[in-house]
Amino acid sequence: MLRKITMTINGEKRTLEVDDRESLLEVLRERFSLFSVKQGCSVGECGACAVLIDGLSINSCIYLAVWADGREIRTVEGFEQDGKLSVMQQAFVDEGAVQCGFCIPGFLISATELMEKKRSFSREEVRRALSGHLCRCTGYQKIVEATEKGLK
Amino acid sequence: MEFRIVGENVPRKDAVAKVTGKARYTRDMGMPNMLYGKVLRSSITHGRIKSMDIHKAESLKGVVKVLTPFNTKCHNFPTAGHPYNLDPNHQDIADRNVLTDWVRFYGDEIAAVIAEDEFSAKKALKMIDVVYEELPFYLDPEEALKEGATEIHEGSKNVVGHNRFTLGDIDIEEAFDQADFVYEEVLEVKPVQHCQMENQVAYAYVEGNGRLVVVTSTQIPHIVRRILSSALNMPVGNIRVIKPIIGGGFGNKQDLVLEPLVAMMTLAVNGRPVLLDMEREECITSTRTRHGARFYMKTGLRKDGRIIAKQLKVYGNGGAYAAHGHAVIGKMGGDFYRLYPAEKAVEYESYTAYTNCSVAGAMRAYGTPQITFAFEAHMDNIALEMDIDPLVLREKNMVQKGFVDQLTGVPILTCGLPEIISKGKEYIDWDKKRKQYSAQTGDKRRGVGFALFGYRTSTYPVCLEIGGARIVMNQDGSVQLQMGATEIGQGAATVFSQMAAETIGIPYEMVHFEEFTDTDVVPFDPGAYASRQCYVSGKAVRKAATEVREKILKRASGMLKIQQFALDVQDGNIIRADNGEVLCHVGKIALDAFYNRTDADTITADVTEVSDTNCIAFGGCVAEVEVDIPTGRVEIMKVLNIHDSGKIINPVLAEGQVHGGMSMGLGYALSEVMLYNEKTGAPRNNNLLDYKLPTLMDTPRLDVLFVGENDPTAPYGNKALGEPPAVPSAPAIRNAILHATGVKVNKLPMNPQTLFEYFCAAGLI
């Protein structure tokens, strides 16, 4: 069944009809070309599709699009301001956290969620907060280092 | 050799695109009016299809075509990403077609649907009725090789390949007779999977001019093109393969997986674009795995710890199709022989067997992780039995600079092994901890372990090694660097750009590297595998960049009226070679080359370089672990990888490679394994929840150290680094567990189940 929903995507209000079986992942990729939202497993195991929903990092592959009605959605496409990378994006670039890059938008989403809490985190807290994301290239080390740098 | 840009931590070429979502991976592109393909996979492990009814599926709304083994066939093809061999006796085994009526593993490709949308395609798959006639199946290579076993491929006797060599002046048995101490044992490793984050995905269409275009997430675009050509009986020139940004490969994409089928799909619908992608479950079961293997190892030594005879028989689990054939298991022979050469005799024999497991292929380090686990575990077992420090045993036997490999003729001109040992000992406080942990009791016990390895850079002389590079200078003096060598996330675009900038004499930012590898554009190069690109394709970059530099200097000499030998290019400027005085920017020379009315001749170079040398990268891992005996859990307290990979082109990128390899090695050591139901042959853990690749919480701090000297055979002093980091962690951790508990764990993975069984058998529980 089609339903009309309204959500804010990267600061812009969008109203559209979605099939109530559609995931938010499908809608963001296929209707809005937000390709940073990556499909790695489709069942919430890898974290590559995470987006910020009202400030919380959530796997969009197991989040129905209809649930997003009235909510604020953010992806890494919306992180740059005035043509400048966000502090966290810049930290990922500077620390060499990026390799194949497929998991990186998801990590950036969770790292940004932490950053917006505006408090300090222990390494253990950072590690736990990022542990819902899988990466096969980096052994996570530079990703954790970059996140800690971005949080400073 | 002194470098200005090679060796520097320049920023990655693609990092900004990847943190902003602008990087385009295959699934992020596509074509208007694109159809969606889906594959029906077998729900049995071995058998024949007696009948297949596609009637209902065909009549479903949205379904355009249903392909079956009975209505869709091309020429049988091999799938391995190997260079073509002109000798028909050395070509890869062509045992695959796009769809099969002879099911050889659970998840084999038996039909395909092309539909207007994904939903209809998936629905149609469920409407295909298949009747099977089942055959006995084998999950173990030695079972498959038994006399009278049912053949998985007709006439094969289930042997994919076999080889054997002997070295030395005397017979192996005679050499064992002369030994003071002989040690013999069996070791085993199980299949594991790459789990690169991006599953295989490809789309294909036919252009208006009749040419087939395949856009695919591959490590080997030029090889894909050549194999498609023979499978489809289509001239190579009529095929164009494009590799976009790719989300990891690790060897899983050094093989044709989707490309022949997606090509057949578009050809079946008059060239309309068709997308074929894989779900994670399909990717784990039905792409490639790392070979499992069983090792029968026997070594004879003198009292003083010198090895005089070594014997090894390997049975490799090749899975359901040949893919890389016997190359992976066969390669183990060189690794086995080379690291600790025996004084008197060596005998190696190996079989790769067809089984009904998922298809084995290339996975990061191509056989070396398996054989290194086996012989590094064997070395520590010997050291324990002979009551020698395991590092002393290694120092007495390990290969040295000046050694010439009798199998390949390749000399070892640089060897960092002594430094690897000394730095590793210092890091872990080896001598103290070996004593301190030698007589522990209680549930939690600690131990330290070490493992070494050698890794051949590139495939020479086994295969032809050839690389291509084209450099085209722009009007502003910057250059386009075009290569068939592929960026797959490892950082190739960045390091090749560093090399070109170094040799031409321009800043790194003035080298533009197109990461989309398009066989219509880039020169020939077989692609990303064998840790070959920086070495082999790097030679092509050096050659092309040298030519460009010469052309710049020649034109500058004419323009400035100064003899060429008195000029140099540095940091993007033409300078006087003797005093460094800046004369002009290269942009001025480039502009003249484009637009001089009497003497225009743009500055370009298009080269091919055949690499006829090789070198060995060395490395080691040292680890301290704490073993909880009642639960079989292992905690890694400290772990360091040390690499002699010659000159490190970009230390930050190199560290990243090592971290990723170590993480993969830790998974190989402690948790990863492909599980199959013994009764049905079905996979039991083909998803990222049950297949235990390390998460962040499982991963300790990973320490990295680079040692060694520039290798004279390499273009920039560099030796292999891409694959080697995945090699030594598993045996180092295994040896630390041995030190902690006294239990010889001869099997991977050393997960709680395995360790519990070993500890029970040893009477610790």
Tab-separated table of C-alpha atoms in Angstrom, chain B residues 241-574:
chain	number	residue	atom	x	y	z
B	241	VAL	CA	34.801	-3.461	-19.084
B	242	ILE	CA	34.556	-0.631	-16.573
B	243	LYS	CA	35.538	-0.851	-12.928
B	244	PRO	CA	34.119	1.971	-10.776
B	245	ILE	CA	35.205	2.640	-7.183
B	246	ILE	CA	35.146	-0.699	-5.424
B	247	GLY	CA	34.362	-1.626	-1.864
B	248	GLY	CA	37.118	-4.127	-1.168
B	249	GLY	CA	38.210	-7.291	-2.887
B	250	PHE	CA	40.907	-9.261	-1.018
B	251	GLY	CA	41.018	-11.735	-3.914
B	252	ASN	CA	37.292	-12.417	-3.956
B	253	LYS	CA	37.083	-10.178	-7.002
B	254	GLN	CA	40.184	-11.665	-8.650
B	255	ASP	CA	37.812	-14.075	-10.294
B	256	LEU	CA	34.889	-13.831	-12.677
B	257	VAL	CA	31.742	-14.277	-10.618
B	258	LEU	CA	28.859	-12.288	-12.096
B	259	GLU	CA	30.277	-11.009	-15.364
B	260	PRO	CA	29.576	-13.875	-17.790
B	261	LEU	CA	26.003	-14.241	-16.512
B	262	VAL	CA	25.183	-10.536	-16.580
B	263	ALA	CA	26.585	-10.383	-20.119
B	264	MET	CA	24.399	-13.313	-21.157
B	265	MET	CA	21.442	-11.580	-19.533
B	266	THR	CA	21.751	-8.376	-21.525
B	267	LEU	CA	22.329	-10.360	-24.705
B	268	ALA	CA	19.106	-12.264	-23.943
B	269	VAL	CA	17.092	-9.025	-23.836
B	270	ASN	CA	18.450	-7.382	-26.967
B	271	GLY	CA	21.103	-5.374	-25.130
B	272	ARG	CA	18.826	-3.676	-22.639
B	273	PRO	CA	20.743	-2.865	-19.428
B	274	VAL	CA	20.543	-5.540	-16.742
B	275	LEU	CA	21.773	-5.198	-13.164
B	276	LEU	CA	22.886	-8.245	-11.206
B	277	ASP	CA	23.883	-7.873	-7.604
B	278	MET	CA	24.379	-10.230	-4.734
B	279	GLU	CA	22.994	-10.388	-1.277
B	280	ARG	CA	25.406	-11.047	1.559
B	281	GLU	CA	24.219	-14.631	1.956
B	282	GLU	CA	24.888	-15.296	-1.733
B	283	CYS	CA	28.247	-13.577	-1.550
B	284	ILE	CA	29.484	-15.738	1.324
B	285	THR	CA	28.248	-19.015	-0.171
B	286	SER	CA	28.576	-18.584	-3.899
B	287	THR	CA	31.611	-16.442	-4.707
B	288	ARG	CA	34.995	-17.671	-3.482
B	289	THR	CA	36.645	-18.732	-0.241
B	290	ARG	CA	40.154	-19.285	1.047
B	291	HIS	CA	41.174	-22.936	0.589
B	292	GLY	CA	41.050	-25.189	3.588
B	293	ALA	CA	43.927	-27.675	3.728
B	294	ARG	CA	45.421	-30.546	5.643
B	295	PHE	CA	49.183	-30.747	6.044
B	296	TYR	CA	51.218	-33.901	6.697
B	297	MET	CA	54.526	-32.489	7.798
B	298	LYS	CA	57.768	-34.226	8.731
B	299	THR	CA	61.092	-32.623	9.597
B	300	GLY	CA	64.488	-34.075	10.463
B	301	LEU	CA	67.062	-32.090	12.434
B	302	ARG	CA	70.531	-32.410	13.806
B	303	LYS	CA	71.097	-32.191	17.570
B	304	ASP	CA	72.115	-28.550	17.195
B	305	GLY	CA	68.721	-27.640	15.681
B	306	ARG	CA	69.723	-27.464	12.016
B	307	ILE	CA	67.046	-28.774	9.672
B	308	ILE	CA	68.433	-31.342	7.277
B	309	ALA	CA	65.263	-32.793	5.758
B	310	LYS	CA	61.722	-31.526	5.242
B	311	GLN	CA	58.747	-33.328	3.824
B	312	LEU	CA	55.231	-32.079	3.285
B	313	LYS	CA	52.121	-33.488	1.725
B	314	VAL	CA	49.152	-31.125	1.350
B	315	TYR	CA	45.534	-31.844	0.523
B	316	GLY	CA	43.735	-28.658	-0.448
B	317	ASN	CA	39.982	-28.172	-0.502
B	318	GLY	CA	39.307	-26.614	-3.905
B	319	GLY	CA	35.542	-26.576	-3.620
B	320	ALA	CA	33.113	-27.198	-6.431
B	321	TYR	CA	34.886	-25.594	-9.402
B	322	ALA	CA	38.550	-25.198	-10.299
B	323	ALA	CA	38.657	-21.352	-10.238
B	324	HIS	CA	42.362	-20.732	-9.492
B	325	GLY	CA	42.976	-24.426	-10.027
B	326	HIS	CA	46.023	-25.816	-8.302
B	327	ALA	CA	47.839	-22.475	-8.198
B	328	VAL	CA	47.018	-21.590	-4.587
B	329	ILE	CA	47.966	-24.936	-3.066
B	330	GLY	CA	50.856	-25.375	-5.505
B	331	LYS	CA	52.340	-22.055	-4.472
B	332	MET	CA	52.653	-23.306	-0.884
B	333	GLY	CA	55.586	-25.457	-1.985
B	334	GLY	CA	57.804	-22.441	-2.572
B	335	ASP	CA	56.908	-20.893	0.779
B	336	PHE	CA	57.500	-24.199	2.552
B	337	TYR	CA	60.931	-24.692	1.014
B	338	ARG	CA	62.239	-21.129	1.065
B	339	LEU	CA	61.898	-19.741	4.592
B	340	TYR	CA	63.890	-22.491	6.320
B	341	PRO	CA	65.922	-24.232	3.625
B	342	ALA	CA	66.900	-27.803	4.556
B	343	GLU	CA	70.535	-28.847	4.252
B	344	LYS	CA	70.050	-32.208	2.594
B	345	ALA	CA	66.623	-32.839	1.120
B	346	VAL	CA	63.172	-31.395	0.581
B	347	GLU	CA	60.113	-33.210	-0.689
B	348	TYR	CA	56.824	-31.494	-1.425
B	349	GLU	CA	53.671	-32.981	-2.800
B	350	SER	CA	50.239	-31.419	-3.061
B	351	TYR	CA	46.778	-32.180	-4.301
B	352	THR	CA	43.909	-29.795	-4.817
B	353	ALA	CA	40.635	-31.699	-4.720
B	354	TYR	CA	37.230	-30.886	-6.049
B	355	THR	CA	34.744	-31.051	-3.171
B	356	ASN	CA	31.148	-29.919	-2.772
B	357	CYS	CA	32.090	-26.913	-0.663
B	358	SER	CA	31.840	-23.326	-1.894
B	359	VAL	CA	34.402	-22.577	-4.588
B	360	ALA	CA	37.859	-21.749	-3.238
B	361	GLY	CA	39.968	-19.105	-4.916
B	362	ALA	CA	42.369	-16.310	-4.144
B	363	MET	CA	42.218	-14.707	-0.738
B	364	ARG	CA	44.743	-12.239	0.594
B	365	ALA	CA	48.175	-13.902	0.354
B	366	TYR	CA	47.194	-16.835	-1.862
B	367	GLY	CA	48.049	-19.947	0.121
B	368	THR	CA	50.724	-18.313	2.257
B	369	PRO	CA	48.532	-17.804	5.363
B	370	GLN	CA	47.679	-21.514	5.352
B	371	ILE	CA	51.181	-22.895	4.843
B	372	THR	CA	52.694	-20.324	7.216
B	373	PHE	CA	50.285	-21.372	9.945
B	374	ALA	CA	51.297	-24.992	9.381
B	375	PHE	CA	55.064	-24.631	9.340
B	376	GLU	CA	55.296	-21.918	11.985
B	377	ALA	CA	53.201	-24.080	14.324
B	378	HIS	CA	55.418	-27.041	13.376
B	379	MET	CA	58.561	-25.038	14.202
B	380	ASP	CA	57.298	-24.218	17.695
B	381	ASN	CA	56.258	-27.813	18.284
B	382	ILE	CA	59.762	-28.929	17.327
B	383	ALA	CA	61.318	-26.265	19.561
B	384	LEU	CA	59.209	-27.511	22.474
B	385	GLU	CA	60.181	-31.135	21.871
B	386	MET	CA	63.882	-30.298	21.464
B	387	ASP	CA	63.803	-27.816	24.351
B	388	ILE	CA	65.178	-24.950	22.253
B	389	ASP	CA	63.925	-21.356	22.232
B	390	PRO	CA	61.682	-21.149	19.133
B	391	LEU	CA	63.477	-18.027	17.919
B	392	VAL	CA	66.877	-19.686	18.289
B	393	LEU	CA	65.554	-22.576	16.187
B	394	ARG	CA	64.432	-20.065	13.564
B	395	GLU	CA	67.710	-18.141	13.591
B	396	LYS	CA	69.618	-21.356	12.995
B	397	ASN	CA	67.547	-22.190	9.949
B	398	MET	CA	66.112	-19.095	8.348
B	399	VAL	CA	66.997	-17.930	4.884
B	400	GLN	CA	69.608	-15.209	4.461
B	401	LYS	CA	70.550	-12.496	2.036
B	402	GLY	CA	72.318	-14.003	-0.965
B	403	PHE	CA	70.165	-17.142	-1.075
B	404	VAL	CA	69.046	-18.164	-4.542
B	405	ASP	CA	65.704	-19.924	-4.819
B	406	GLN	CA	66.316	-23.207	-6.660
B	407	LEU	CA	62.715	-23.389	-7.822
B	408	THR	CA	62.576	-19.963	-9.425
B	409	GLY	CA	66.178	-18.776	-9.740
B	410	VAL	CA	65.209	-15.607	-7.871
B	411	PRO	CA	67.970	-14.330	-5.567
B	412	ILE	CA	67.245	-12.724	-2.212
B	413	LEU	CA	69.034	-9.379	-2.257
B	414	THR	CA	67.392	-7.862	0.823
B	415	CYS	CA	66.236	-9.695	3.924
B	416	GLY	CA	65.017	-8.057	7.117
B	417	LEU	CA	64.488	-11.250	9.139
B	418	PRO	CA	67.264	-10.653	11.732
B	419	GLU	CA	65.913	-7.183	12.464
B	420	ILE	CA	62.339	-8.480	12.580
B	421	ILE	CA	63.346	-10.933	15.289
B	422	SER	CA	65.367	-8.443	17.334
B	423	LYS	CA	62.714	-5.719	17.196
B	424	GLY	CA	59.947	-8.194	18.008
B	425	LYS	CA	61.847	-9.600	21.000
B	426	GLU	CA	62.406	-6.129	22.353
B	427	TYR	CA	58.729	-5.160	21.932
B	428	ILE	CA	57.372	-8.144	23.843
B	429	ASP	CA	60.274	-8.538	26.296
B	430	TRP	CA	60.750	-12.034	24.919
B	431	ASP	CA	63.491	-13.547	27.078
B	432	LYS	CA	61.894	-12.436	30.319
B	433	LYS	CA	58.379	-13.531	29.424
B	434	ARG	CA	59.385	-16.871	27.951
B	435	LYS	CA	60.809	-17.697	31.395
B	436	GLN	CA	58.130	-15.958	33.441
B	437	TYR	CA	55.251	-17.817	31.767
B	438	SER	CA	56.966	-21.199	31.546
B	439	ALA	CA	55.358	-22.923	34.541
B	440	GLN	CA	51.882	-21.523	35.127
B	441	THR	CA	48.923	-23.112	36.827
B	442	GLY	CA	45.375	-21.879	37.229
B	443	ASP	CA	42.599	-20.984	34.809
B	444	LYS	CA	44.130	-17.925	33.206
B	445	ARG	CA	47.566	-18.369	31.663
B	446	ARG	CA	49.685	-16.100	29.564
B	447	GLY	CA	52.089	-16.778	26.767
B	448	VAL	CA	54.111	-15.078	24.045
B	449	GLY	CA	54.489	-16.345	20.505
B	450	PHE	CA	56.289	-15.377	17.322
B	451	ALA	CA	55.833	-16.277	13.666
B	452	LEU	CA	57.802	-15.332	10.567
B	453	PHE	CA	57.026	-15.456	6.869
B	454	GLY	CA	58.399	-14.641	3.451
B	455	TYR	CA	56.185	-13.435	0.638
B	456	ARG	CA	56.927	-13.364	-3.049
B	457	THR	CA	56.272	-9.947	-4.622
B	458	SER	CA	54.368	-10.505	-7.908
B	459	THR	CA	54.094	-13.872	-9.679
B	460	TYR	CA	57.342	-13.862	-11.701
B	461	PRO	CA	58.638	-16.290	-12.967
B	462	VAL	CA	55.554	-18.491	-12.636
B	463	CYS	CA	53.464	-16.081	-14.710
B	464	LEU	CA	54.204	-13.310	-17.140
B	465	GLU	CA	54.386	-10.004	-15.297
B	466	ILE	CA	53.530	-7.016	-17.425
B	467	GLY	CA	52.295	-3.565	-16.522
B	468	GLY	CA	51.225	-0.539	-18.493
B	469	ALA	CA	51.121	3.186	-17.822
B	470	ARG	CA	50.160	6.203	-19.874
B	471	ILE	CA	50.934	9.750	-18.853
B	472	VAL	CA	49.382	12.671	-20.677
B	473	MET	CA	50.489	16.178	-19.776
B	474	ASN	CA	47.838	18.904	-19.592
B	475	GLN	CA	48.255	22.537	-20.653
B	476	ASP	CA	48.973	23.556	-17.055
B	477	GLY	CA	51.805	21.064	-16.619
B	478	SER	CA	49.731	18.687	-14.546
B	479	VAL	CA	49.367	15.129	-15.836
B	480	GLN	CA	46.739	12.446	-16.256
B	481	LEU	CA	48.050	9.089	-15.123
B	482	GLN	CA	46.146	6.219	-16.733
B	483	MET	CA	46.722	2.642	-15.705
B	484	GLY	CA	45.164	-0.782	-16.059
B	485	ALA	CA	46.362	-1.503	-12.540
B	486	THR	CA	43.384	-1.077	-10.278
B	487	GLU	CA	42.524	0.887	-7.171
B	488	ILE	CA	40.448	-1.438	-4.994
B	489	GLY	CA	40.609	0.500	-1.763
B	490	GLN	CA	44.243	-0.315	-1.013
B	491	GLY	CA	45.456	3.119	-2.134
B	492	ALA	CA	46.931	2.306	-5.558
B	493	ALA	CA	45.781	5.628	-7.045
B	494	THR	CA	47.659	7.524	-4.366
B	495	VAL	CA	50.946	5.637	-4.459
B	496	PHE	CA	51.129	5.506	-8.258
B	497	SER	CA	50.563	9.264	-8.279
B	498	GLN	CA	53.394	9.665	-5.775
B	499	MET	CA	55.680	7.626	-8.019
B	500	ALA	CA	54.813	9.649	-11.119
B	501	ALA	CA	55.232	12.954	-9.281
B	502	GLU	CA	58.567	11.794	-7.886
B	503	THR	CA	60.049	10.799	-11.216
B	504	ILE	CA	58.695	13.653	-13.332
B	505	GLY	CA	59.549	16.255	-10.696
B	506	ILE	CA	56.110	17.792	-10.168
B	507	PRO	CA	54.032	18.103	-6.985
B	508	TYR	CA	51.764	15.184	-6.061
B	509	GLU	CA	48.685	17.389	-6.525
B	510	MET	CA	49.598	17.804	-10.201
B	511	VAL	CA	49.066	14.088	-10.886
B	512	HIS	CA	45.455	13.179	-11.650
B	513	PHE	CA	44.546	9.516	-11.458
B	514	GLU	CA	41.238	8.289	-12.835
B	515	GLU	CA	40.011	5.593	-10.486
B	516	PHE	CA	37.444	4.258	-12.923
B	517	THR	CA	39.353	1.634	-14.855
B	518	ASP	CA	37.906	1.518	-18.359
B	519	THR	CA	39.453	-1.003	-20.730
B	520	ASP	CA	38.632	1.375	-23.593
B	521	VAL	CA	40.919	3.961	-22.042
B	522	VAL	CA	43.639	2.478	-19.870
B	523	PRO	CA	46.646	0.536	-21.110
B	524	PHE	CA	46.807	-3.198	-20.539
B	525	ASP	CA	47.615	-4.488	-17.080
B	526	PRO	CA	46.211	-7.667	-15.544
B	527	GLY	CA	45.188	-5.939	-12.312
B	528	ALA	CA	45.252	-6.081	-8.537
B	529	TYR	CA	46.567	-9.363	-7.145
B	530	ALA	CA	49.778	-10.962	-5.866
B	531	SER	CA	50.831	-7.685	-4.195
B	532	ARG	CA	52.271	-6.975	-7.615
B	533	GLN	CA	51.084	-3.546	-8.631
B	534	CYS	CA	53.543	-1.233	-6.844
B	535	TYR	CA	56.366	-3.454	-8.016
B	536	VAL	CA	55.375	-4.446	-11.561
B	537	SER	CA	53.055	-1.620	-12.580
B	538	GLY	CA	55.319	0.723	-10.602
B	539	LYS	CA	58.076	-0.102	-13.089
B	540	ALA	CA	55.755	1.014	-15.885
B	541	VAL	CA	55.029	4.272	-14.048
B	542	ARG	CA	58.745	4.920	-13.620
B	543	LYS	CA	59.387	4.259	-17.304
B	544	ALA	CA	56.541	6.497	-18.498
B	545	ALA	CA	57.414	9.258	-16.038
B	546	THR	CA	61.067	9.167	-17.070
B	547	GLU	CA	60.025	9.578	-20.690
B	548	VAL	CA	57.774	12.532	-19.832
B	549	ARG	CA	60.542	14.129	-17.838
B	550	GLU	CA	62.952	13.760	-20.762
B	551	LYS	CA	60.435	15.380	-23.100
B	552	ILE	CA	59.899	18.276	-20.710
B	553	LEU	CA	63.633	18.841	-20.407
B	554	LYS	CA	64.218	18.607	-24.142
B	555	ARG	CA	61.582	21.219	-24.884
B	556	ALA	CA	62.747	23.411	-21.992
B	557	SER	CA	66.283	23.230	-23.322
B	558	GLY	CA	65.120	24.508	-26.700
B	559	MET	CA	62.969	27.232	-25.206
B	560	LEU	CA	65.496	28.433	-22.654
B	561	LYS	CA	68.551	27.907	-24.867
B	562	ILE	CA	70.293	25.999	-22.134
B	563	GLN	CA	71.763	22.560	-22.664
B	564	GLN	CA	69.511	19.777	-21.436
B	565	PHE	CA	72.003	18.230	-19.025
B	566	ALA	CA	72.207	21.547	-17.160
B	567	LEU	CA	68.465	21.522	-16.428
B	568	ASP	CA	66.313	19.645	-13.971
B	569	VAL	CA	62.595	19.427	-13.112
B	570	GLN	CA	61.809	19.883	-9.449
B	571	ASP	CA	58.592	20.689	-7.649
B	572	GLY	CA	56.910	21.645	-10.910
B	573	ASN	CA	59.639	24.027	-12.022
B	574	ILE	CA	62.437	23.913	-14.546
